[in-house]
């Protein structure tokens, strides 16, 4: 039934379309490398934990002044930690957006350049007749009853995105 099968291009375009579909899954681990808590945040958090442990050893009834003083320090450090983490979260969102856009653009450019480069190469040539779709499926290839790279990318994209959709 199959006359010609260009296996390299078939697998190449399936991999590119798969990468394009799973970009949202790739963004999180990549952006996590750039937005880790700073040393200052870690020190502040450890100081809060230390002060709370110290505060738990103090009786509120017997040493109210010392307890309140520790409580004010803890609240001040928690406010500082909250401000630092808010700025880190906003930075993280900007990084996630940028990484997502960059990955999508790079993969899209790679697909477009590859489709243009291999535009005359058929992915699959079938012995049977593909009438009424022959001209659409084979454009711009000259091979009769062939599926061109353009159509293969569309078929792969739709298929892979449909298969991956439940897992995203």
PDB file of C-alpha atoms in Angstrom:
ATOM      1  CA  UNK A   1       0.000   0.000   0.000  1.00  0.00           C
ATOM      2  CA  UNK A   2       2.833   2.423   0.784  1.00  0.00           C
ATOM      3  CA  UNK A   3       5.093   3.249  -2.097  1.00  0.00           C
ATOM      4  CA  UNK A   4       7.484   5.707  -0.429  1.00  0.00           C
ATOM      5  CA  UNK A   5       7.912   6.468   3.252  1.00  0.00           C
ATOM      6  CA  UNK A   6      10.278   9.221   4.318  1.00  0.00           C
ATOM      7  CA  UNK A   7      10.765   8.025   7.888  1.00  0.00           C
ATOM      8  CA  UNK A   8      13.220  10.702   8.964  1.00  0.00           C
ATOM      9  CA  UNK A   9      10.892  13.571   8.086  1.00  0.00           C
ATOM     10  CA  UNK A  10       7.884  11.761   9.501  1.00  0.00           C
ATOM     11  CA  UNK A  11       9.544  11.294  12.910  1.00  0.00           C
ATOM     12  CA  UNK A  12      11.211  14.732  12.807  1.00  0.00           C
ATOM     13  CA  UNK A  13       7.912  16.574  12.350  1.00  0.00           C
ATOM     14  CA  UNK A  14       6.130  14.401  14.918  1.00  0.00           C
ATOM     15  CA  UNK A  15       8.838  15.260  17.477  1.00  0.00           C
ATOM     16  CA  UNK A  16       8.631  18.988  16.681  1.00  0.00           C
ATOM     17  CA  UNK A  17       4.835  18.952  16.971  1.00  0.00           C
ATOM     18  CA  UNK A  18       5.059  17.024  20.243  1.00  0.00           C
ATOM     19  CA  UNK A  19       7.538  19.548  21.654  1.00  0.00           C
ATOM     20  CA  UNK A  20       5.235  22.348  20.577  1.00  0.00           C
ATOM     21  CA  UNK A  21       2.317  20.688  22.366  1.00  0.00           C
ATOM     22  CA  UNK A  22       4.167  20.024  25.629  1.00  0.00           C
ATOM     23  CA  UNK A  23       5.746  23.468  26.016  1.00  0.00           C
ATOM     24  CA  UNK A  24       3.471  24.252  29.001  1.00  0.00           C
ATOM     25  CA  UNK A  25       4.897  21.212  30.795  1.00  0.00           C
ATOM     26  CA  UNK A  26       8.475  22.246  30.020  1.00  0.00           C
ATOM     27  CA  UNK A  27       8.061  25.838  31.215  1.00  0.00           C
ATOM     28  CA  UNK A  28       7.625  25.085  34.925  1.00  0.00           C
ATOM     29  CA  UNK A  29      10.905  23.207  35.547  1.00  0.00           C
ATOM     30  CA  UNK A  30      12.892  25.604  33.371  1.00  0.00           C
ATOM     31  CA  UNK A  31      11.549  28.716  35.089  1.00  0.00           C
ATOM     32  CA  UNK A  32      12.016  27.129  38.540  1.00  0.00           C
ATOM     33  CA  UNK A  33      15.769  27.237  37.936  1.00  0.00           C
ATOM     34  CA  UNK A  34      15.638  31.047  37.679  1.00  0.00           C
ATOM     35  CA  UNK A  35      13.304  31.930  40.540  1.00  0.00           C
ATOM     36  CA  UNK A  36      14.511  30.293  43.720  1.00  0.00           C
ATOM     37  CA  UNK A  37      14.239  31.924  47.147  1.00  0.00           C
ATOM     38  CA  UNK A  38      17.199  34.148  47.929  1.00  0.00           C
ATOM     39  CA  UNK A  39      19.557  33.654  50.860  1.00  0.00           C
ATOM     40  CA  UNK A  40      17.935  36.639  52.553  1.00  0.00           C
ATOM     41  CA  UNK A  41      14.514  34.971  52.347  1.00  0.00           C
ATOM     42  CA  UNK A  42      15.885  31.701  53.713  1.00  0.00           C
ATOM     43  CA  UNK A  43      17.594  33.526  56.602  1.00  0.00           C
ATOM     44  CA  UNK A  44      14.430  35.471  57.380  1.00  0.00           C
ATOM     45  CA  UNK A  45      12.372  32.283  57.395  1.00  0.00           C
ATOM     46  CA  UNK A  46      14.829  30.511  59.684  1.00  0.00           C
ATOM     47  CA  UNK A  47      14.829  33.561  61.999  1.00  0.00           C
ATOM     48  CA  UNK A  48      11.008  33.461  62.133  1.00  0.00           C
ATOM     49  CA  UNK A  49      11.092  29.754  63.006  1.00  0.00           C
ATOM     50  CA  UNK A  50      13.701  30.403  65.712  1.00  0.00           C
ATOM     51  CA  UNK A  51      11.705  33.290  67.217  1.00  0.00           C
ATOM     52  CA  UNK A  52       8.481  31.262  67.226  1.00  0.00           C
ATOM     53  CA  UNK A  53      10.257  28.413  68.981  1.00  0.00           C
ATOM     54  CA  UNK A  54      11.606  30.888  71.536  1.00  0.00           C
ATOM     55  CA  UNK A  55       8.160  32.441  71.909  1.00  0.00           C
ATOM     56  CA  UNK A  56       6.540  29.061  72.547  1.00  0.00           C
ATOM     57  CA  UNK A  57       8.820  28.604  75.565  1.00  0.00           C
ATOM     58  CA  UNK A  58       7.632  31.898  77.100  1.00  0.00           C
ATOM     59  CA  UNK A  59       4.385  32.036  79.101  1.00  0.00           C
ATOM     60  CA  UNK A  60       2.152  34.839  77.867  1.00  0.00           C
ATOM     61  CA  UNK A  61       0.687  35.379  81.340  1.00  0.00           C
ATOM     62  CA  UNK A  62       3.962  35.549  83.247  1.00  0.00           C
ATOM     63  CA  UNK A  63       6.180  37.402  80.755  1.00  0.00           C
ATOM     64  CA  UNK A  64       3.770  39.407  78.636  1.00  0.00           C
ATOM     65  CA  UNK A  65       6.310  42.122  77.698  1.00  0.00           C
ATOM     66  CA  UNK A  66       8.891  39.639  76.377  1.00  0.00           C
ATOM     67  CA  UNK A  67       6.185  37.658  74.578  1.00  0.00           C
ATOM     68  CA  UNK A  68       4.814  40.812  72.905  1.00  0.00           C
ATOM     69  CA  UNK A  69       8.300  41.968  71.937  1.00  0.00           C
ATOM     70  CA  UNK A  70       8.948  38.619  70.200  1.00  0.00           C
ATOM     71  CA  UNK A  71       5.517  38.788  68.555  1.00  0.00           C
ATOM     72  CA  UNK A  72       6.302  42.229  67.088  1.00  0.00           C
ATOM     73  CA  UNK A  73       9.650  40.950  65.752  1.00  0.00           C
ATOM     74  CA  UNK A  74       7.932  37.933  64.209  1.00  0.00           C
ATOM     75  CA  UNK A  75       5.259  40.101  62.556  1.00  0.00           C
ATOM     76  CA  UNK A  76       7.907  42.484  61.219  1.00  0.00           C
ATOM     77  CA  UNK A  77       9.934  39.585  59.761  1.00  0.00           C
ATOM     78  CA  UNK A  78       6.791  37.957  58.312  1.00  0.00           C
ATOM     79  CA  UNK A  79       5.888  41.235  56.581  1.00  0.00           C
ATOM     80  CA  UNK A  80       9.404  41.499  55.190  1.00  0.00           C
ATOM     81  CA  UNK A  81       9.269  37.861  54.028  1.00  0.00           C
ATOM     82  CA  UNK A  82       5.865  38.418  52.429  1.00  0.00           C
ATOM     83  CA  UNK A  83       7.121  41.469  50.500  1.00  0.00           C
ATOM     84  CA  UNK A  84      10.207  39.584  49.298  1.00  0.00           C
ATOM     85  CA  UNK A  85       8.189  36.559  48.261  1.00  0.00           C
ATOM     86  CA  UNK A  86       5.652  38.735  46.417  1.00  0.00           C
ATOM     87  CA  UNK A  87       8.414  40.323  44.357  1.00  0.00           C
ATOM     88  CA  UNK A  88       9.900  36.872  43.696  1.00  0.00           C
ATOM     89  CA  UNK A  89       6.489  35.536  42.618  1.00  0.00           C
ATOM     90  CA  UNK A  90       5.950  38.427  40.213  1.00  0.00           C
ATOM     91  CA  UNK A  91       9.454  37.891  38.846  1.00  0.00           C
ATOM     92  CA  UNK A  92       8.681  34.176  38.519  1.00  0.00           C
ATOM     93  CA  UNK A  93       5.522  34.901  36.526  1.00  0.00           C
ATOM     94  CA  UNK A  94       7.461  37.167  34.181  1.00  0.00           C
ATOM     95  CA  UNK A  95      10.107  34.474  33.712  1.00  0.00           C
ATOM     96  CA  UNK A  96       7.463  31.791  33.068  1.00  0.00           C
ATOM     97  CA  UNK A  97       5.795  33.971  30.451  1.00  0.00           C
ATOM     98  CA  UNK A  98       9.088  34.778  28.776  1.00  0.00           C
ATOM     99  CA  UNK A  99      10.268  31.152  28.736  1.00  0.00           C
ATOM    100  CA  UNK A 100       6.905  30.036  27.333  1.00  0.00           C
ATOM    101  CA  UNK A 101       6.996  32.604  24.542  1.00  0.00           C
ATOM    102  CA  UNK A 102      10.650  31.921  23.704  1.00  0.00           C
ATOM    103  CA  UNK A 103      10.124  28.151  23.526  1.00  0.00           C
ATOM    104  CA  UNK A 104       7.002  28.513  21.372  1.00  0.00           C
ATOM    105  CA  UNK A 105       8.737  30.945  19.009  1.00  0.00           C
ATOM    106  CA  UNK A 106      11.848  28.785  18.650  1.00  0.00           C
ATOM    107  CA  UNK A 107       9.838  25.628  17.966  1.00  0.00           C
ATOM    108  CA  UNK A 108       7.481  27.464  15.589  1.00  0.00           C
ATOM    109  CA  UNK A 109      10.416  28.935  13.661  1.00  0.00           C
ATOM    110  CA  UNK A 110      12.029  25.516  13.468  1.00  0.00           C
ATOM    111  CA  UNK A 111       8.801  24.021  12.119  1.00  0.00           C
ATOM    112  CA  UNK A 112       8.296  26.811   9.579  1.00  0.00           C
ATOM    113  CA  UNK A 113      11.899  26.695   8.355  1.00  0.00           C
ATOM    114  CA  UNK A 114      11.766  22.896   8.132  1.00  0.00           C
ATOM    115  CA  UNK A 115       8.489  22.943   6.216  1.00  0.00           C
ATOM    116  CA  UNK A 116       9.919  25.468   3.772  1.00  0.00           C
ATOM    117  CA  UNK A 117      13.201  23.551   3.470  1.00  0.00           C
ATOM    118  CA  UNK A 118      11.518  20.191   2.855  1.00  0.00           C
ATOM    119  CA  UNK A 119       8.461  21.521   0.985  1.00  0.00           C
ATOM    120  CA  UNK A 120       9.035  19.354  -2.091  1.00  0.00           C
ATOM    121  CA  UNK A 121       9.725  16.176  -0.114  1.00  0.00           C
ATOM    122  CA  UNK A 122       6.730  13.872   0.306  1.00  0.00           C
ATOM    123  CA  UNK A 123       6.318  12.301   3.726  1.00  0.00           C
ATOM    124  CA  UNK A 124       4.269   9.366   2.462  1.00  0.00           C
ATOM    125  CA  UNK A 125       3.337   8.313  -1.066  1.00  0.00           C
ATOM    126  CA  UNK A 126       0.412   5.908  -1.322  1.00  0.00           C
ATOM    127  CA  UNK A 127      -0.236   3.549  -4.255  1.00  0.00           C
ATOM    128  CA  UNK A 128      -3.992   4.133  -4.182  1.00  0.00           C
ATOM    129  CA  UNK A 129      -5.807   7.180  -5.511  1.00  0.00           C
ATOM    130  CA  UNK A 130      -6.549   9.999  -3.050  1.00  0.00           C
ATOM    131  CA  UNK A 131      -9.062  11.769  -5.295  1.00  0.00           C
ATOM    132  CA  UNK A 132     -10.736  14.495  -4.345  1.00  0.00           C
ATOM    133  CA  UNK A 133      -8.007  15.416  -1.849  1.00  0.00           C
ATOM    134  CA  UNK A 134      -5.017  14.673  -4.094  1.00  0.00           C
ATOM    135  CA  UNK A 135      -4.067  18.251  -4.898  1.00  0.00           C
ATOM    136  CA  UNK A 136      -4.499  19.462  -1.322  1.00  0.00           C
ATOM    137  CA  UNK A 137      -2.527  16.615   0.256  1.00  0.00           C
ATOM    138  CA  UNK A 138       0.389  16.677  -2.157  1.00  0.00           C
ATOM    139  CA  UNK A 139       0.864  20.455  -2.576  1.00  0.00           C
ATOM    140  CA  UNK A 140       3.678  21.564  -3.355  1.00  0.00           C
ATOM    141  CA  UNK A 141       5.200  18.109  -3.958  1.00  0.00           C
ATOM    142  CA  UNK A 142       5.170  16.695  -7.476  1.00  0.00           C
ATOM    143  CA  UNK A 143       4.824  13.100  -6.309  1.00  0.00           C
ATOM    144  CA  UNK A 144       1.364  11.717  -7.110  1.00  0.00           C
ATOM    145  CA  UNK A 145      -0.807  10.539  -4.199  1.00  0.00           C
ATOM    146  CA  UNK A 146       1.654  11.942  -1.647  1.00  0.00           C
ATOM    147  CA  UNK A 147       1.211  13.669   1.679  1.00  0.00           C
ATOM    148  CA  UNK A 148       3.376  16.791   1.816  1.00  0.00           C
ATOM    149  CA  UNK A 149       5.192  18.237   4.806  1.00  0.00           C
ATOM    150  CA  UNK A 150       2.638  21.050   5.156  1.00  0.00           C
ATOM    151  CA  UNK A 151      -0.262  18.657   5.544  1.00  0.00           C
ATOM    152  CA  UNK A 152       1.752  16.274   7.723  1.00  0.00           C
ATOM    153  CA  UNK A 153       2.525  19.076  10.184  1.00  0.00           C
ATOM    154  CA  UNK A 154      -1.175  19.970  10.385  1.00  0.00           C
ATOM    155  CA  UNK A 155      -2.185  16.324  10.844  1.00  0.00           C
ATOM    156  CA  UNK A 156       0.524  15.772  13.467  1.00  0.00           C
ATOM    157  CA  UNK A 157      -0.314  18.938  15.386  1.00  0.00           C
ATOM    158  CA  UNK A 158      -4.027  18.192  15.544  1.00  0.00           C
ATOM    159  CA  UNK A 159      -3.477  14.540  16.456  1.00  0.00           C
ATOM    160  CA  UNK A 160      -0.834  15.131  19.120  1.00  0.00           C
ATOM    161  CA  UNK A 161      -2.697  18.011  20.752  1.00  0.00           C
ATOM    162  CA  UNK A 162      -5.859  15.894  20.855  1.00  0.00           C
ATOM    163  CA  UNK A 163      -3.972  12.987  22.443  1.00  0.00           C
ATOM    164  CA  UNK A 164      -2.105  15.129  24.979  1.00  0.00           C
ATOM    165  CA  UNK A 165      -5.050  17.369  25.948  1.00  0.00           C
ATOM    166  CA  UNK A 166      -6.336  15.086  28.776  1.00  0.00           C
ATOM    167  CA  UNK A 167      -2.879  15.051  30.397  1.00  0.00           C
ATOM    168  CA  UNK A 168      -2.302  18.829  30.445  1.00  0.00           C
TER     169      UNK A 168
END
